[in-house]
Short mmCIF file of N, CA and C in Angstrom, two decimals:
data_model
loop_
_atom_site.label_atom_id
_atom_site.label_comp_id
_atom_site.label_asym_id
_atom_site.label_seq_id
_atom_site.Cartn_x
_atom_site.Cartn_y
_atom_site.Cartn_z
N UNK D 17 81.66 104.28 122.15
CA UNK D 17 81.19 103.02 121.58
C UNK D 17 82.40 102.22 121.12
N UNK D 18 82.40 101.23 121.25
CA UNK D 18 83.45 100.06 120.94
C UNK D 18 83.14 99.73 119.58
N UNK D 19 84.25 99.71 118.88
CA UNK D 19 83.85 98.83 117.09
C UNK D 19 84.63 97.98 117.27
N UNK D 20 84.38 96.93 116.54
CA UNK D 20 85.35 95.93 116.11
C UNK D 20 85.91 96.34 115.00
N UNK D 21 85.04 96.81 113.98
CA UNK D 21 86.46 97.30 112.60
C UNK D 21 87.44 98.20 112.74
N UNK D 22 87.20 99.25 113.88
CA UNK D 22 88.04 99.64 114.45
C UNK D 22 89.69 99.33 115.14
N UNK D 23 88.91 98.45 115.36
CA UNK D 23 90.18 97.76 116.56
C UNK D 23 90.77 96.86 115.57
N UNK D 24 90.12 95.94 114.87
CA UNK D 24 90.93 95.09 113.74
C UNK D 24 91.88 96.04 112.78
N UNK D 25 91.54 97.45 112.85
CA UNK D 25 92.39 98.37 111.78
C UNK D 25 93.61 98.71 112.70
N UNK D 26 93.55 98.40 113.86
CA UNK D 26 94.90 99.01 114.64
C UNK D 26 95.65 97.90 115.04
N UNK D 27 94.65 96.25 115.46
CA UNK D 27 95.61 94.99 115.68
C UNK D 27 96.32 95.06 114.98
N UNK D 28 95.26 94.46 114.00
CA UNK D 28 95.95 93.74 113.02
C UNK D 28 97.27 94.35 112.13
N UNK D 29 97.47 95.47 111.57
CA UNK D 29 99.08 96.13 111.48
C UNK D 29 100.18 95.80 112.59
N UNK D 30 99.47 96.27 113.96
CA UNK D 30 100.26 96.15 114.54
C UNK D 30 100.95 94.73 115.06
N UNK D 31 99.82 93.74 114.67
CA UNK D 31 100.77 91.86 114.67
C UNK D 31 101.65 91.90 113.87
N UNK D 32 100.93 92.83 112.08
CA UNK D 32 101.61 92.39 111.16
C UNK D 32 103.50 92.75 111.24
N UNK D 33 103.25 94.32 111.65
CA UNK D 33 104.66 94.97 111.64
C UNK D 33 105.57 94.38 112.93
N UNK D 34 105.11 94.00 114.04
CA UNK D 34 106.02 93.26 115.02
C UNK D 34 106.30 91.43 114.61
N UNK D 35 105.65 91.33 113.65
CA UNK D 35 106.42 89.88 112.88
C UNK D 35 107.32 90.03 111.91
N UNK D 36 108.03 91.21 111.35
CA UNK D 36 108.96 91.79 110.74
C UNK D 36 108.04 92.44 109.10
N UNK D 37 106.58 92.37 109.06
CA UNK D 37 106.15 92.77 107.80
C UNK D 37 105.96 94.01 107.57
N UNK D 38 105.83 94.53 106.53
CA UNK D 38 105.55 95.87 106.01
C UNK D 38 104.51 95.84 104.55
N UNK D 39 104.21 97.45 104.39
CA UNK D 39 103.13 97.55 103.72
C UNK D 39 103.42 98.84 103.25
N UNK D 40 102.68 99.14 102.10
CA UNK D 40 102.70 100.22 101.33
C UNK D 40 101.36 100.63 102.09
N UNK D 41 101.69 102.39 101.94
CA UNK D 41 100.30 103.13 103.05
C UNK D 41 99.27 103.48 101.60
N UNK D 42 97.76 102.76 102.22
CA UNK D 42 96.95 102.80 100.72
C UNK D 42 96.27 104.56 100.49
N UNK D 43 95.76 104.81 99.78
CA UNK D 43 95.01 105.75 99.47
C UNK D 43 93.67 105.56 100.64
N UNK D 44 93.27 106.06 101.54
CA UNK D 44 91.66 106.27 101.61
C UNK D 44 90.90 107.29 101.17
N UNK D 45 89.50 107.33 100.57
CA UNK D 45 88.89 108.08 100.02
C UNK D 45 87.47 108.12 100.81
N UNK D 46 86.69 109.56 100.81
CA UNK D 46 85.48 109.67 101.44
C UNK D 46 84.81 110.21 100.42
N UNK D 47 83.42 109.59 100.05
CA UNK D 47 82.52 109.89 99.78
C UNK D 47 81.40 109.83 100.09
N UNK D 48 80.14 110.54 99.20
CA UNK D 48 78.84 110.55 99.64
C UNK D 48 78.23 110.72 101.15
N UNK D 49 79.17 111.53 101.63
CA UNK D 49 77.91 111.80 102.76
C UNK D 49 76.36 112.36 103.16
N UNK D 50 76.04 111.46 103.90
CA UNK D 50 74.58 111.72 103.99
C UNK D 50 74.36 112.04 105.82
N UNK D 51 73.89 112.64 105.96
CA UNK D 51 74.03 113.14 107.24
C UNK D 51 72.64 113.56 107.85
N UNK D 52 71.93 113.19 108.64
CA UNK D 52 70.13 112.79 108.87
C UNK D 52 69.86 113.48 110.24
N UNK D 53 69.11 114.26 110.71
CA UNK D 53 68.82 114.54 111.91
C UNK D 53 68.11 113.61 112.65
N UNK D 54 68.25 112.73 113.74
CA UNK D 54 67.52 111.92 114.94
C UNK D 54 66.62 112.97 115.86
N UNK D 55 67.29 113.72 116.32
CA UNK D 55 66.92 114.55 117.31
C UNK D 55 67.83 115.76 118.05
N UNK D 56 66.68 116.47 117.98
CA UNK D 56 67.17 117.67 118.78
C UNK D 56 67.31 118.23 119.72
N UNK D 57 66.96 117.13 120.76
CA UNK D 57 67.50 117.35 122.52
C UNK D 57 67.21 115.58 122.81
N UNK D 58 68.96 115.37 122.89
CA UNK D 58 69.91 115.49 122.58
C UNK D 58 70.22 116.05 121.16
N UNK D 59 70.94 117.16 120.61
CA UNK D 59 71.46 116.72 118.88
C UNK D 59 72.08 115.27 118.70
N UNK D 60 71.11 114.85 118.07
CA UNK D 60 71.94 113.60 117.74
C UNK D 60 71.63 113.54 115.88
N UNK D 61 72.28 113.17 115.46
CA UNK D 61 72.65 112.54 114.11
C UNK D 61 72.83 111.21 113.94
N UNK D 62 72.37 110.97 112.80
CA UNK D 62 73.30 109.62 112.13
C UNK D 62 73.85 110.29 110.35
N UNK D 63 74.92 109.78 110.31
CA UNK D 63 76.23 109.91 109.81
C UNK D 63 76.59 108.64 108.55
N UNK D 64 76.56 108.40 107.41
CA UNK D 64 77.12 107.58 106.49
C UNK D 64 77.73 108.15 105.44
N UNK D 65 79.08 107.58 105.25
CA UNK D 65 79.66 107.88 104.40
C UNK D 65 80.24 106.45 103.26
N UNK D 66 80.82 106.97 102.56
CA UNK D 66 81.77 105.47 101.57
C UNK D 66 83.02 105.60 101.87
N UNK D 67 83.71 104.37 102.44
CA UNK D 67 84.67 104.64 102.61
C UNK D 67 86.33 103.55 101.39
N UNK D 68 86.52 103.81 100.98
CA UNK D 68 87.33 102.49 99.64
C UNK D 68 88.91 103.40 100.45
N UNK D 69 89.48 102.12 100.33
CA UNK D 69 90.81 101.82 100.79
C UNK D 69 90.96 101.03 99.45
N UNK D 70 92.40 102.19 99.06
CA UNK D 70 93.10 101.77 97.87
C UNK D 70 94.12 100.36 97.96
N UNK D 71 94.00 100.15 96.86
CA UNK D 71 94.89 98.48 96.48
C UNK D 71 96.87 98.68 97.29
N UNK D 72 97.19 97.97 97.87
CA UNK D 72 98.60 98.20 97.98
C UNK D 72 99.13 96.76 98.00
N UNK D 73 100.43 97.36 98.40
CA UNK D 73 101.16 96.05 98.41
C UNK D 73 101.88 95.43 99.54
N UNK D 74 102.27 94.33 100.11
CA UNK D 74 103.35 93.82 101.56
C UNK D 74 104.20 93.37 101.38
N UNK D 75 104.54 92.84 102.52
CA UNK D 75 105.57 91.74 102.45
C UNK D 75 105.84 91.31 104.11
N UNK D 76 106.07 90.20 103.99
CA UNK D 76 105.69 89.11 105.10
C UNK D 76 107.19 88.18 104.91
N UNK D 77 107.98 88.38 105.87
CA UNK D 77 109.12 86.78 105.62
C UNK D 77 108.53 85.66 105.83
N UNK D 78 107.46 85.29 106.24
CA UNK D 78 106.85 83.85 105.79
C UNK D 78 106.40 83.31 104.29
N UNK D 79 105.66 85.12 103.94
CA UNK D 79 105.22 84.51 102.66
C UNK D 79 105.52 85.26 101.33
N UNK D 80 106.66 86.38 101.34
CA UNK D 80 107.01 87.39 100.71
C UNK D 80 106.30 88.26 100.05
N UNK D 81 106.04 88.57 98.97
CA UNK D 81 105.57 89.88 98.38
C UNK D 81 103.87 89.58 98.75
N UNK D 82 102.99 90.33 98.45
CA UNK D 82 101.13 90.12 98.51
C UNK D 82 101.01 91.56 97.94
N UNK D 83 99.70 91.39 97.80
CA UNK D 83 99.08 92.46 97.21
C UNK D 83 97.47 92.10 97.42
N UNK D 84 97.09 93.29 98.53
CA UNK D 84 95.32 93.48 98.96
C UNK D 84 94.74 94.58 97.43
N UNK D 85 93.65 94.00 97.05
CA UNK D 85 92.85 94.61 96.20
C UNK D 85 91.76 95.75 97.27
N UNK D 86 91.40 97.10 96.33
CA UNK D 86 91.20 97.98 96.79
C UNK D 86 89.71 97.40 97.49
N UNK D 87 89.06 98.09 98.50
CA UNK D 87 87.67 97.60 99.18
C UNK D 87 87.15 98.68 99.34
N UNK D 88 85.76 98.99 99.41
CA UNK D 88 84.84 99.95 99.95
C UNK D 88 83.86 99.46 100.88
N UNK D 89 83.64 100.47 101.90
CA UNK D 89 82.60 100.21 102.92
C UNK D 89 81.59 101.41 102.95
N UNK D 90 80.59 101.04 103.54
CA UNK D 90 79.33 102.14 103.96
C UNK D 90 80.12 102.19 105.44
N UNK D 91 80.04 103.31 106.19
CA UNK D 91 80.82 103.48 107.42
C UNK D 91 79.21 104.37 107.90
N UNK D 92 78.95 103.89 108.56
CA UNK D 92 77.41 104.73 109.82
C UNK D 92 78.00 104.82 110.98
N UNK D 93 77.72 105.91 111.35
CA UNK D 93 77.86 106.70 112.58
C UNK D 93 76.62 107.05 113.58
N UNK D 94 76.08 106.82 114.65
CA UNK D 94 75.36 107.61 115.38
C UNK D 94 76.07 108.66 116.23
N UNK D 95 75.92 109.98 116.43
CA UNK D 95 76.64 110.82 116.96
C UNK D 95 75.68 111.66 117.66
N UNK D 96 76.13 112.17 118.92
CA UNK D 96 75.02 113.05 120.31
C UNK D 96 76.10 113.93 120.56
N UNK D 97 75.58 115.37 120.51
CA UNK D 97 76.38 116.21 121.19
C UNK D 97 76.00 116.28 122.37
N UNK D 98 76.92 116.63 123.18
CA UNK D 98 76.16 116.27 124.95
C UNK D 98 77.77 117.59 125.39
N UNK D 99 78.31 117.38 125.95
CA UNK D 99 79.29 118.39 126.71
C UNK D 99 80.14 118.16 125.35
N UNK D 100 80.54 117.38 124.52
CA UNK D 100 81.30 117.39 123.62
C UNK D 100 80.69 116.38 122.82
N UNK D 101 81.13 116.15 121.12
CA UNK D 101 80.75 115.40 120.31
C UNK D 101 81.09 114.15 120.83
N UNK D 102 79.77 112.90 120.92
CA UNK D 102 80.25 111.72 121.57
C UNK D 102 79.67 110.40 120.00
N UNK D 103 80.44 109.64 119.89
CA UNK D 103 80.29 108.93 118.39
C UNK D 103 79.40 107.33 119.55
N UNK D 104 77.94 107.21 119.56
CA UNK D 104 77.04 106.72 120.13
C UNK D 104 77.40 105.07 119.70
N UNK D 105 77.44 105.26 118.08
CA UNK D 105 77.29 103.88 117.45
C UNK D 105 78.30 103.71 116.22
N UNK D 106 78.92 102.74 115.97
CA UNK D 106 79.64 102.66 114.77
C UNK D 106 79.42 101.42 113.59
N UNK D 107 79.17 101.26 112.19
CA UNK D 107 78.95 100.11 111.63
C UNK D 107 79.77 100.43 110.49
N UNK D 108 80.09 99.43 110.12
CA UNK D 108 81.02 99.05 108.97
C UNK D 108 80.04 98.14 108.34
N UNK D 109 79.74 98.57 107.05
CA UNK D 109 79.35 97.11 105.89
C UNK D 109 79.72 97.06 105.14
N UNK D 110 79.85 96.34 103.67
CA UNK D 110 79.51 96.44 102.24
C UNK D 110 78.74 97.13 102.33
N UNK D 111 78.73 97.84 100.95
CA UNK D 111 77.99 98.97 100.52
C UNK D 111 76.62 98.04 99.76
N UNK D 112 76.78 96.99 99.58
CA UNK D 112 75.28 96.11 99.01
C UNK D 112 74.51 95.58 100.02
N UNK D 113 75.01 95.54 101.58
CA UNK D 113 74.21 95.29 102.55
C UNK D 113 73.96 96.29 103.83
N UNK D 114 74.61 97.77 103.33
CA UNK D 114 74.57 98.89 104.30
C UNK D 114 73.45 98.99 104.78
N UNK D 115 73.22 99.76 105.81
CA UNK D 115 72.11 100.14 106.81
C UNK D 115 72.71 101.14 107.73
N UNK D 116 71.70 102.06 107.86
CA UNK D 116 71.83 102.86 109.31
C UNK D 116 72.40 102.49 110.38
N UNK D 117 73.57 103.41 110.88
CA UNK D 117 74.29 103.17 112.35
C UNK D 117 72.88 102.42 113.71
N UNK D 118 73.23 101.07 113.37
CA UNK D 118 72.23 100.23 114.20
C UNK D 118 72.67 100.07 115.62
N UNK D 119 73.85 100.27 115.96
CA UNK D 119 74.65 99.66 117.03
C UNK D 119 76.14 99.37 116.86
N UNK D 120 76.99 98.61 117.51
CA UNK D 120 78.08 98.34 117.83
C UNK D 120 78.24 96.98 116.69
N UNK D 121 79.04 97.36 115.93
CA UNK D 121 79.30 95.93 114.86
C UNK D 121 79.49 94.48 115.39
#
C-alpha cells in the first residue's frame, strides 16, 4: 500500500538535508495499541497505535535556527498474512479525528 505520510517522512528530510539543513533526531514514542481481528482466512488485522514525535530543533541557511513542537498521531494499519506479513492499508490522523485503517491516506 502506498501512504503519503510515509513518503512525506522520507522527501521531505531528504529536500531538507540536500539544501544544506540539518536537524536534531526527535524522540518517537509508541503507545496504546489496539490490535482487532478482521478475519481469519485471510488473517487479517487492523492495527492502531499513538504515535508523538518529540519537539526538536534545525537549521536552514535561508532561515537559521527553528524549532518543530512535539505532534501525535493515531497511525492504523490494515495487515493480511498471505505468504508473508503484507501492510493492506495505512492512515495517519490526529488523534481527535482518528478512525480505523480505511484505506490509503
Amino acid at each position: 500500500a502506498d501512504c503519503e505520510s510515509c513518503k512525506r517522512m522520507i522527501e521531505t528530510p531528504t529536500a531538507f538535508y540536500e539544501k544544506g539543513g540539518w536537524s536534531e533526531m526527535p524522540e518517537i514514542t509508541i503507545d496504546n495499541p489496539r490490535i482487532r481481528l478482521l478475519s481469519e482466512t485471510p488473517l487479517q488485522y487492523n492495527v492502531e497505535l499513538e504515535m508523538t514525535r518529540g519537539a526538536y530543533e534545525y537549521f536552514t541557511e535561508e532561515n537559521g535556527n527553528g524549532h518543530v513542537e512535539p505532534e501525535t498521531l493515531t497511525m492504523g494499519f490494515a495487515v493480511t498474512r498471505r505468504e508473508s506479513w503484507e501492510i493492506d492499508a495505512i492512515q495517519a490522523s490526529k488523534p481527535e479525528t482518528s478512525s480505523s485503517a480505511r484505506g490509503n491516506e
